[in-house]
GROMACS .gro file of C-alpha atoms in nm:
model
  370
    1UNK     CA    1   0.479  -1.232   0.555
    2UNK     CA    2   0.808  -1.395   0.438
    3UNK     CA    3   1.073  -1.204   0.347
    4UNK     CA    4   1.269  -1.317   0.067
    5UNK     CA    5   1.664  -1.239   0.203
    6UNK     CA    6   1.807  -1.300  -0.173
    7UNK     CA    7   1.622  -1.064  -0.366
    8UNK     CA    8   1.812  -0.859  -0.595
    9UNK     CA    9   1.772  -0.490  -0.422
   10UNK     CA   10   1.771  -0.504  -0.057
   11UNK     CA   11   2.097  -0.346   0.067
   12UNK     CA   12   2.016  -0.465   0.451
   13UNK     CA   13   1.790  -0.590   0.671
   14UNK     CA   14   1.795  -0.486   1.007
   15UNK     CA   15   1.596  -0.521   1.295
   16UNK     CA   16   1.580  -0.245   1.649
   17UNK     CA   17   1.413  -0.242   1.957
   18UNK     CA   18   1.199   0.076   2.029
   19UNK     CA   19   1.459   0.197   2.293
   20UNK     CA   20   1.672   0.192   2.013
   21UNK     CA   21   1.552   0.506   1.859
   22UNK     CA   22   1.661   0.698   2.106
   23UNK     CA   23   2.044   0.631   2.071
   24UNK     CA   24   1.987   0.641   1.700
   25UNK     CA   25   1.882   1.028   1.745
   26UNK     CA   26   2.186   1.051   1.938
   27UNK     CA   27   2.443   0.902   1.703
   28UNK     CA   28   2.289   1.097   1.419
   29UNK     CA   29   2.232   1.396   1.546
   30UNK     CA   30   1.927   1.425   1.389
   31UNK     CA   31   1.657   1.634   1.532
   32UNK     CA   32   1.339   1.423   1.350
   33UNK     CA   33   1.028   1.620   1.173
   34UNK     CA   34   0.678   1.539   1.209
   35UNK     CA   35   0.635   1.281   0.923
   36UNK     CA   36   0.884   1.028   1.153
   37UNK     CA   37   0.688   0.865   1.443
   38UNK     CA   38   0.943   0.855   1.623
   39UNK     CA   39   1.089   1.184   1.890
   40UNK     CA   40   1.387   1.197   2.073
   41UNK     CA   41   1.411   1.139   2.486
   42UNK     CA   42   1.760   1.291   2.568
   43UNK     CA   43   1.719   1.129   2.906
   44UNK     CA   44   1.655   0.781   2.824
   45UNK     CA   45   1.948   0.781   2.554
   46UNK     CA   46   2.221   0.914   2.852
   47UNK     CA   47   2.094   0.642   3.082
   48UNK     CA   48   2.005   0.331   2.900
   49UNK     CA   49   2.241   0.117   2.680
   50UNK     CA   50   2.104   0.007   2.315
   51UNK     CA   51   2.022  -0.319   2.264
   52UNK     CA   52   2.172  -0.586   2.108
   53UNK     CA   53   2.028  -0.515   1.762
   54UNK     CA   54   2.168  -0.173   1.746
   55UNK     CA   55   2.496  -0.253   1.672
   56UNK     CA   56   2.503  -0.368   1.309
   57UNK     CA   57   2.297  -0.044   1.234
   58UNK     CA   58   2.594   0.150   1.384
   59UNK     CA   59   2.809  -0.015   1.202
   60UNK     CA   60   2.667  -0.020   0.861
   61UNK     CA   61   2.795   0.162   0.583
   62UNK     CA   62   2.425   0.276   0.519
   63UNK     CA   63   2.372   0.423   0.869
   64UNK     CA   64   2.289   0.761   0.743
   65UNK     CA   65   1.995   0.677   0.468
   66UNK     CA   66   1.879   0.474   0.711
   67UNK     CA   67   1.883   0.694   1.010
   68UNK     CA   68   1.790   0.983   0.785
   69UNK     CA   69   1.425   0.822   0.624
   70UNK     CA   70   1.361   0.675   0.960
   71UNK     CA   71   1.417   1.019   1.175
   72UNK     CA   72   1.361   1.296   0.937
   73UNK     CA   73   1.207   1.168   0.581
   74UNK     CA   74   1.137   1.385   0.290
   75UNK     CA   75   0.837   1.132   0.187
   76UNK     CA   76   0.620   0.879   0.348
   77UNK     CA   77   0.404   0.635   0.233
   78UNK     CA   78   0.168   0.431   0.440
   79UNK     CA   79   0.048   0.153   0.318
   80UNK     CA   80  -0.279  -0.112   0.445
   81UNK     CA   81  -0.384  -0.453   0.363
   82UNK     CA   82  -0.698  -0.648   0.385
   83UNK     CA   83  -0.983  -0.768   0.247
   84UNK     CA   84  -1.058  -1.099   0.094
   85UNK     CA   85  -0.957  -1.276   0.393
   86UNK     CA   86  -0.614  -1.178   0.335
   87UNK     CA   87  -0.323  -1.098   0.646
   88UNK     CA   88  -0.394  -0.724   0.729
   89UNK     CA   89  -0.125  -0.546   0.832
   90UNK     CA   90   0.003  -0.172   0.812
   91UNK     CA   91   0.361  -0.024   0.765
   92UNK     CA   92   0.569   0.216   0.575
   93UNK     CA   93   0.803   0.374   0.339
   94UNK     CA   94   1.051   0.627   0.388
   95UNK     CA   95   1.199   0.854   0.099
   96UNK     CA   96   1.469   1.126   0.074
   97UNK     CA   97   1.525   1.357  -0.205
   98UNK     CA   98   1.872   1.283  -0.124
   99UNK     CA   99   1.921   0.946  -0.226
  100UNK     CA  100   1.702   0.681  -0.416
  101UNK     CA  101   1.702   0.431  -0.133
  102UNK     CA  102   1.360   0.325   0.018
  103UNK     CA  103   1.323   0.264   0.390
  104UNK     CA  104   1.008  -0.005   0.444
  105UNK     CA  105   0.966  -0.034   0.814
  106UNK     CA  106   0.726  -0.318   0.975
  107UNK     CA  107   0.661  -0.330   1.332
  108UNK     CA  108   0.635  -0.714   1.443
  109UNK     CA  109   0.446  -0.810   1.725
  110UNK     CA  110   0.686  -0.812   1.953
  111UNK     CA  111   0.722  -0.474   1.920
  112UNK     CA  112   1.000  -0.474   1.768
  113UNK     CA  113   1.114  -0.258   1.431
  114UNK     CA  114   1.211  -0.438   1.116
  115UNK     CA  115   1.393  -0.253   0.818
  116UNK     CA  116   1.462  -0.264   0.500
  117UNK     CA  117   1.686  -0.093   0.323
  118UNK     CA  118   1.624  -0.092  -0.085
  119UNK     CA  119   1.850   0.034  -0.343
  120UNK     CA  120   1.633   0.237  -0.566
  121UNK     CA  121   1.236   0.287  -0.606
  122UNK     CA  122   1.200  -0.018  -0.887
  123UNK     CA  123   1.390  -0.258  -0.630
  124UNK     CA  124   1.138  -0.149  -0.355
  125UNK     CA  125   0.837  -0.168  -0.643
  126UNK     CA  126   0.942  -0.479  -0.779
  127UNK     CA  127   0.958  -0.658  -0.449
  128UNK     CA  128   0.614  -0.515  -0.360
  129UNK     CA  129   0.452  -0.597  -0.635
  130UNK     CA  130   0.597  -0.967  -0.618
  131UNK     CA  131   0.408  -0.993  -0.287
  132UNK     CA  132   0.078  -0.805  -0.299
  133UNK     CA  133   0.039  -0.781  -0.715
  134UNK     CA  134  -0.066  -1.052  -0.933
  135UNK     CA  135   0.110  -1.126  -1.311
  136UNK     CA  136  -0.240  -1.059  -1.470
  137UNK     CA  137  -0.302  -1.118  -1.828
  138UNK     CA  138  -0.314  -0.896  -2.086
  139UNK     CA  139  -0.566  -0.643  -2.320
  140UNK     CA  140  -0.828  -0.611  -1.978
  141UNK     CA  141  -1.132  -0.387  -2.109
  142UNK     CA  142  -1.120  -0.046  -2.004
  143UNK     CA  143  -1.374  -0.001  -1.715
  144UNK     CA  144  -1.384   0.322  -1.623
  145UNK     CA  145  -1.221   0.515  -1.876
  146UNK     CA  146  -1.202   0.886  -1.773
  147UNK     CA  147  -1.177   1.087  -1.398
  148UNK     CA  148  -1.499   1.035  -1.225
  149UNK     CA  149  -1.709   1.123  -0.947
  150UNK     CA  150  -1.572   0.869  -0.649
  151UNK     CA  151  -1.968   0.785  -0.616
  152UNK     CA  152  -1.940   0.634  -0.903
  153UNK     CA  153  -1.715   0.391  -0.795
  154UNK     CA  154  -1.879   0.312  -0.501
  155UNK     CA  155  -2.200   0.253  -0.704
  156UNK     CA  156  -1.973  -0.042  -0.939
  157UNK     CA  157  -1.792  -0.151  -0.609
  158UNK     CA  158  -2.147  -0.212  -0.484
  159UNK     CA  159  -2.320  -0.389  -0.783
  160UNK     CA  160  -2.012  -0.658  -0.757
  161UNK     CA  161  -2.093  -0.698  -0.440
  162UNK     CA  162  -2.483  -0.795  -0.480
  163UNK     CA  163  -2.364  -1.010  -0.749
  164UNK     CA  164  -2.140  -1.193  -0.545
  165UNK     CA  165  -2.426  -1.178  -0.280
  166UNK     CA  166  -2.657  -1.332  -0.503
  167UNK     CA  167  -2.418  -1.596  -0.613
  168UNK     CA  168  -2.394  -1.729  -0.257
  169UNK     CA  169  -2.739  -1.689  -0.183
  170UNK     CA  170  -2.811  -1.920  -0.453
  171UNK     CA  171  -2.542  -2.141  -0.396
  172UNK     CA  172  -2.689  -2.213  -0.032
  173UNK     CA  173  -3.069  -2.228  -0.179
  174UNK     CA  174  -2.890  -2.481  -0.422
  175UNK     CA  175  -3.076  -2.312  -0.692
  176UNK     CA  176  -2.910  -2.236  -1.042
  177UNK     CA  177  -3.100  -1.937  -1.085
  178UNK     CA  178  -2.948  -1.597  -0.996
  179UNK     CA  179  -3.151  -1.272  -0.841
  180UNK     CA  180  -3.002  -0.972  -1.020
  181UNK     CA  181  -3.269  -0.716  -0.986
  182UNK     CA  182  -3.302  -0.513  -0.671
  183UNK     CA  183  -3.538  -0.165  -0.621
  184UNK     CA  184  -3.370   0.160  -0.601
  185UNK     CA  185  -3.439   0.174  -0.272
  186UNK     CA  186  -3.318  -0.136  -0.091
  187UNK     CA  187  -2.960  -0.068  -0.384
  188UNK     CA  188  -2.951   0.230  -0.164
  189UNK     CA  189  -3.026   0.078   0.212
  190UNK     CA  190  -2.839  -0.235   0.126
  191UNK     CA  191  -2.567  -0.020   0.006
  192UNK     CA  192  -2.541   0.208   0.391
  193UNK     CA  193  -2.573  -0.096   0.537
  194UNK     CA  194  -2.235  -0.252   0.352
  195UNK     CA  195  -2.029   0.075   0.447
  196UNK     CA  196  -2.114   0.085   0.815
  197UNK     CA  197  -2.088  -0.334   0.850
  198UNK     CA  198  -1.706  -0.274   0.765
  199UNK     CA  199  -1.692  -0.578   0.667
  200UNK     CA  200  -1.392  -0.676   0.471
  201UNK     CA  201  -1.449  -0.955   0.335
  202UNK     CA  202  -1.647  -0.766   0.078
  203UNK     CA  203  -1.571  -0.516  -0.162
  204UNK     CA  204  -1.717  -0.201  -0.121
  205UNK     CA  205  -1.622  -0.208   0.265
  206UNK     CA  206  -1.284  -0.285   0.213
  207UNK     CA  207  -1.243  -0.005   0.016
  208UNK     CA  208  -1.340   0.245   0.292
  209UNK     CA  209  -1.165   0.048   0.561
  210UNK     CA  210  -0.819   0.054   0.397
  211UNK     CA  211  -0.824   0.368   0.199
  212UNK     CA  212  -0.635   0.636   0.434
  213UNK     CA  213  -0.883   0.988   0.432
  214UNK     CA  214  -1.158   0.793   0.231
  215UNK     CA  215  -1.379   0.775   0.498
  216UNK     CA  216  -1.415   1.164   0.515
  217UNK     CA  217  -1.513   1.207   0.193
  218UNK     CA  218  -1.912   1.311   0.169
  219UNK     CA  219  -2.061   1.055  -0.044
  220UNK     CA  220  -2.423   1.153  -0.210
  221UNK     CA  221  -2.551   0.927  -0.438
  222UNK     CA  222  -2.732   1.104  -0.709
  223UNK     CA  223  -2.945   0.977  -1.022
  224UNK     CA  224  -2.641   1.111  -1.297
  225UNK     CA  225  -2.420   0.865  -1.070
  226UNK     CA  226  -2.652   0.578  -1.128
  227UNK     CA  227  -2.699   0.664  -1.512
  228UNK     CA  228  -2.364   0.663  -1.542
  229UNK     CA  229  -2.259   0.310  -1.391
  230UNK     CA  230  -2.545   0.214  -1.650
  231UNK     CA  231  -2.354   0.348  -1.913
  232UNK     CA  232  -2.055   0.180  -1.828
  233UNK     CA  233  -2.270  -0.161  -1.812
  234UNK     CA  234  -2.260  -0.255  -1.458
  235UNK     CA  235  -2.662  -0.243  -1.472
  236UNK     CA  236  -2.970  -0.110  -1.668
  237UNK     CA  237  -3.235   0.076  -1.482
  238UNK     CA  238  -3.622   0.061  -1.567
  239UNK     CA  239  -3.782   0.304  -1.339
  240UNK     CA  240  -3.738   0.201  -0.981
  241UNK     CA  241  -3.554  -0.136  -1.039
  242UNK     CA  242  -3.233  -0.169  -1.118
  243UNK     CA  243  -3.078  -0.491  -1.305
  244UNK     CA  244  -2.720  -0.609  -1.282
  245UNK     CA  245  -2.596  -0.564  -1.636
  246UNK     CA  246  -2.291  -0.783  -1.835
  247UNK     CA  247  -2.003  -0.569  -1.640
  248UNK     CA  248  -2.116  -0.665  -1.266
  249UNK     CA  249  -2.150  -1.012  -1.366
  250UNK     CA  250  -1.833  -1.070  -1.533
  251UNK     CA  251  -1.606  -0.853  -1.259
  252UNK     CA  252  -1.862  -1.030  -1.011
  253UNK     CA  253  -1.724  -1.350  -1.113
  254UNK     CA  254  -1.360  -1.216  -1.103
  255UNK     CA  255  -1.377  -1.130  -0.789
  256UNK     CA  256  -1.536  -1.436  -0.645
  257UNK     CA  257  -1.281  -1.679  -0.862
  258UNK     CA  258  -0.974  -1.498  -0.771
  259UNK     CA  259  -0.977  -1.157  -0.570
  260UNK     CA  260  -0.650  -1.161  -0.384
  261UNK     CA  261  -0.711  -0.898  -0.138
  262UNK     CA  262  -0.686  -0.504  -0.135
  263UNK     CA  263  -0.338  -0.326  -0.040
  264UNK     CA  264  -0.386   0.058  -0.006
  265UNK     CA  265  -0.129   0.363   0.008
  266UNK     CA  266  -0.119   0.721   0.081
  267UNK     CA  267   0.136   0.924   0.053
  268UNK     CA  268   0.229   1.234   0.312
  269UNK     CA  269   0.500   1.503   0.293
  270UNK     CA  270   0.547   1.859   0.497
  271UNK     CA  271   0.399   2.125   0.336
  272UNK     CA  272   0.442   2.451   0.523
  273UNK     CA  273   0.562   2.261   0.875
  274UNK     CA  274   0.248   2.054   0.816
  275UNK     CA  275   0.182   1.678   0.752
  276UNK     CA  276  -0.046   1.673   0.434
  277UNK     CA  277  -0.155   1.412   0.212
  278UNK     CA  278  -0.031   1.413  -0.130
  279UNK     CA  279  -0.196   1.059  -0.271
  280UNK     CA  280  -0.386   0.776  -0.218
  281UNK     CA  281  -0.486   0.474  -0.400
  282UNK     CA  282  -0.644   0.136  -0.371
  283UNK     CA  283  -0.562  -0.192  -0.562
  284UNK     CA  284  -0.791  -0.485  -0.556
  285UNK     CA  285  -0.543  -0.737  -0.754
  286UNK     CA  286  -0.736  -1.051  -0.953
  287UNK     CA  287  -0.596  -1.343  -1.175
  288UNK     CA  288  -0.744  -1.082  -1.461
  289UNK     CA  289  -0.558  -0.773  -1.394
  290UNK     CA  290  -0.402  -0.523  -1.133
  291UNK     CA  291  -0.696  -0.282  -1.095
  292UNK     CA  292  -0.563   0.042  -0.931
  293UNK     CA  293  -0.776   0.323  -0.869
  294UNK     CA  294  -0.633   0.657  -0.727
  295UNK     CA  295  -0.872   0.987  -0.574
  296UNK     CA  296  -0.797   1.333  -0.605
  297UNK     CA  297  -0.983   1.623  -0.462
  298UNK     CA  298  -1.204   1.770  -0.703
  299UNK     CA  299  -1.293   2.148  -0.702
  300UNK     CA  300  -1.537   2.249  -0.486
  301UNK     CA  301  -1.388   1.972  -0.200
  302UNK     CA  302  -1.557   1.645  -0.370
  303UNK     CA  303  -1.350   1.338  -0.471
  304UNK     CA  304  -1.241   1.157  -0.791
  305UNK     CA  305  -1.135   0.878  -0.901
  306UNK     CA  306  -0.874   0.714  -1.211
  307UNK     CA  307  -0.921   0.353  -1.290
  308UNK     CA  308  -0.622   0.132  -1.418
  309UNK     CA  309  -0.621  -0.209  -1.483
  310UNK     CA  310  -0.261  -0.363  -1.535
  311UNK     CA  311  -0.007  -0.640  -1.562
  312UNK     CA  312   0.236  -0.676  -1.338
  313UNK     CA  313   0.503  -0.460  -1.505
  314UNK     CA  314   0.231  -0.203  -1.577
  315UNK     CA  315   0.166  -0.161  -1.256
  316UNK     CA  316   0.526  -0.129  -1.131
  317UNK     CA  317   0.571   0.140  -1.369
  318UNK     CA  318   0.309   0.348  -1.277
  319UNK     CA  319   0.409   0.326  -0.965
  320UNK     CA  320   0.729   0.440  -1.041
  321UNK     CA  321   0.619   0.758  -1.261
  322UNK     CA  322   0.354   0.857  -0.929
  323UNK     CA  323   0.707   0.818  -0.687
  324UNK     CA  324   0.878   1.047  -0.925
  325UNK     CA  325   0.570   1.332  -0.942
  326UNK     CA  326   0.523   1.333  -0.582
  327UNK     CA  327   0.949   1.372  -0.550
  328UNK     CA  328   0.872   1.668  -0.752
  329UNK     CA  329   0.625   1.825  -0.602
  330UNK     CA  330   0.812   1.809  -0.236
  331UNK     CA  331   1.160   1.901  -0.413
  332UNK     CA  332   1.157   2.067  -0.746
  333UNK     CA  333   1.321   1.761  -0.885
  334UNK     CA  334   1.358   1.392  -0.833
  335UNK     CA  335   1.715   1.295  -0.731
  336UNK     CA  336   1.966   1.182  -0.990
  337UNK     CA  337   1.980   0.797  -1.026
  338UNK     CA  338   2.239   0.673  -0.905
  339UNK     CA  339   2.396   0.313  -1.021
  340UNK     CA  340   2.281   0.065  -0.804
  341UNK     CA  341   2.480  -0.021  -0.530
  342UNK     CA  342   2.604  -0.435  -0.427
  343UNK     CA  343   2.467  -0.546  -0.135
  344UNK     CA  344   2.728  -0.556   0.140
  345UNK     CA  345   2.911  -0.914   0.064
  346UNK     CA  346   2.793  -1.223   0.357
  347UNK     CA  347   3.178  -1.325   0.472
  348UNK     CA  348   3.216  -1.507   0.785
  349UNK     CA  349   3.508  -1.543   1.046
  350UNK     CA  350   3.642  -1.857   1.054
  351UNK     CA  351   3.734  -1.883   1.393
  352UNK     CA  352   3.379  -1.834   1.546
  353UNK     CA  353   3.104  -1.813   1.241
  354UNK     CA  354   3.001  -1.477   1.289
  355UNK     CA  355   2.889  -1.247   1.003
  356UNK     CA  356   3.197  -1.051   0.965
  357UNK     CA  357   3.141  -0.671   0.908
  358UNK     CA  358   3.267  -0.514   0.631
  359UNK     CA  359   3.564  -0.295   0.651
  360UNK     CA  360   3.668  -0.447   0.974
  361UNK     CA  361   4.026  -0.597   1.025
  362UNK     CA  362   3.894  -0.812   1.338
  363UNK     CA  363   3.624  -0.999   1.422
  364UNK     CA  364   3.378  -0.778   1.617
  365UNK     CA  365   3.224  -1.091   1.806
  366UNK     CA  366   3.584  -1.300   1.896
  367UNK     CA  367   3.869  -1.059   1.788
  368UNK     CA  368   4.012  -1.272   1.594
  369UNK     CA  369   4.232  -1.061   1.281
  370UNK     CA  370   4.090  -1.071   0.935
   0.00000   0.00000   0.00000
């Protein structure tokens, strides 16, 4: 994924090694808590030297957010991508009820640990949504308009699917003519048989595969779950058959024309000394629309689901009213916003070309007075 160094936001950019997390403990004297991966090996710190990357972290005027969300966070978000053929990849975000900055850290193949360091939540949202969101158009129907049962979902999720499975099917039969009718029986097998496949370049799948904690979720299909995807259009049922109605065919053909791949996210903070899960969601972005769906456990221990289908700026600020509720659920209140802060200004020695730090009065690679 490219990483766009000018955008308006990002504070620094920073890369460590692993061993590197060790002397960062050190310096901060941070402890850690269970929502940072990382612990601290007191040993390894006295007798190894940080590496070459470490030093502009040390130096940086943001060392403490940074070492703070990395070590100890108050908030951390997880997010997954795939589907569609898209680049899978997983990484995270880093909060602090002490600040608004947001910590994103990748891990490269290397090994190696890439940060970055945005100035508030929208910077951080806006960038994200640049890369994994689409601009959308405008005035999408309403699809699934209240809370539901998350089987209903996976009932819609599943009628896209056989439409898109009976678009291909035709296409290689070169035949014009489209199957859309399919027993309740082989909906069902055909449907068991797309979950365990986890195979992500459908749908359904995807879904399961991405979606932190959705796999253990008990899913049992039940006749009011089929009634109601037939109320919502996705297909009409006449006894034991079932017939993809207007709303499979026309997100069918969205997703087939322009599904961009699914990014999901779930949220964690400590609750009683304990890592729990806060929120999750799923968004399957399309030319059409931004369609987000978040789950919530239900009484009794089943799941739900909230459907939202948005523009680009929609989306960002939902996103930004679910950072701010889960900031106050972990801390009373979200913190104060702050006035965004310049990015540290590029200057360069002119004796030797380095990147000069700021604050310094020499050059920290030559010597050379500022």
């Amino acid at each position: 994924m490219g990483m766009n160094m000018e955008k308006p936001g990002i504070l620094e950019i920073l890369k460590l090694a692993p061993a590197d997390i060790d002397h960062l403990f050190r310096r901060s004297g941070l402890n850690g808590n269970q929502l940072s991966s990382y612990s601290y090996n007191a040993e390894q710190a006295a007798t190894s030297s940080p590496s070459e990357f470490f030093k502009p972290l040390a130096e940086s005027t943001n060392f403490a957010s940074i070492a703070k969300k990395l070590l100890a966070p108050d908030l951390k978000i997880e997010f997954i991508r795939g589907g569609a053929g898209s680049a899978e990849e997983t990484y995270h975000a880093f909060l602090s009820l002490e600040d608004n900055d947001v910590l994103v850290q990748f891990m490269g193949s290397d090994g190696d640990l890439l940060l970055l360091l945005f100035d508030t939540e929208e910077y951080f949202l806006q960038w994200w949504a640049d890369i994994y969101a689409s601009n959308a158009g405008n005035a999408y129907q309403p699809v699934f308009p209240d809370s539901m049962d998350t089987e209903v979902l996976v009932c819609a999720l599943h009628c896209i699917d056989i439409y898109r499975r009976s678009y291909l099917e035709s296409m290689l039969a070169y035949s014009g003519e489209l199957s859309l009718s399919i027993s309740t029986g082989d909906f069902v097998d055909l449907l068991k048989r797309s979950l365990s496949s986890k195979d992500k370049r459908w749908l359904l799948p995807t879904m399961f595969e991405i979606t932190p904690g959705l796999k253990g979720i008990n899913i049992a299909l039940k006749p009011e779950h089929l009634n109601k995807v037939a109320e919502l259009g996705f297909l009409t049922i006449n006894e034991n058959v079932l017939t993809l109605g207007e709303r499979s065919r026309i997100m069918g053909t969205e997703v087939i024309t322009s599904w961009l791949g699914s990014v999901a996210c779930q949220a964690t903070a400590l609750i009683n000394g304990q890592e729990k899960s806060l929120s999750r969601m799923f968004l399957t972005p399309t030319a059409f629309a931004n369609h987000l769906f978040s789950f919530e456990t239900a009484a009794g221990g089943g799941s739900r689901f909230r459907h939202k289908a948005s523009t680009m700026p929609e989306l960002i600020q939902a996103l930004m009213t679910w950072i701010e509720a889960l900031q106050k659920v972990i801390g009373g209140t979200a913190p104060a916003k702050a006035a965004p802060r310049q990015a540290p200004a590029m200057k360069f020695c002119g004796q030797c070309g380095a990147e000069l730090k700021p604050g310094k009065k020499f050059c920290t690679s030559c010597g050379t007075a500022i």
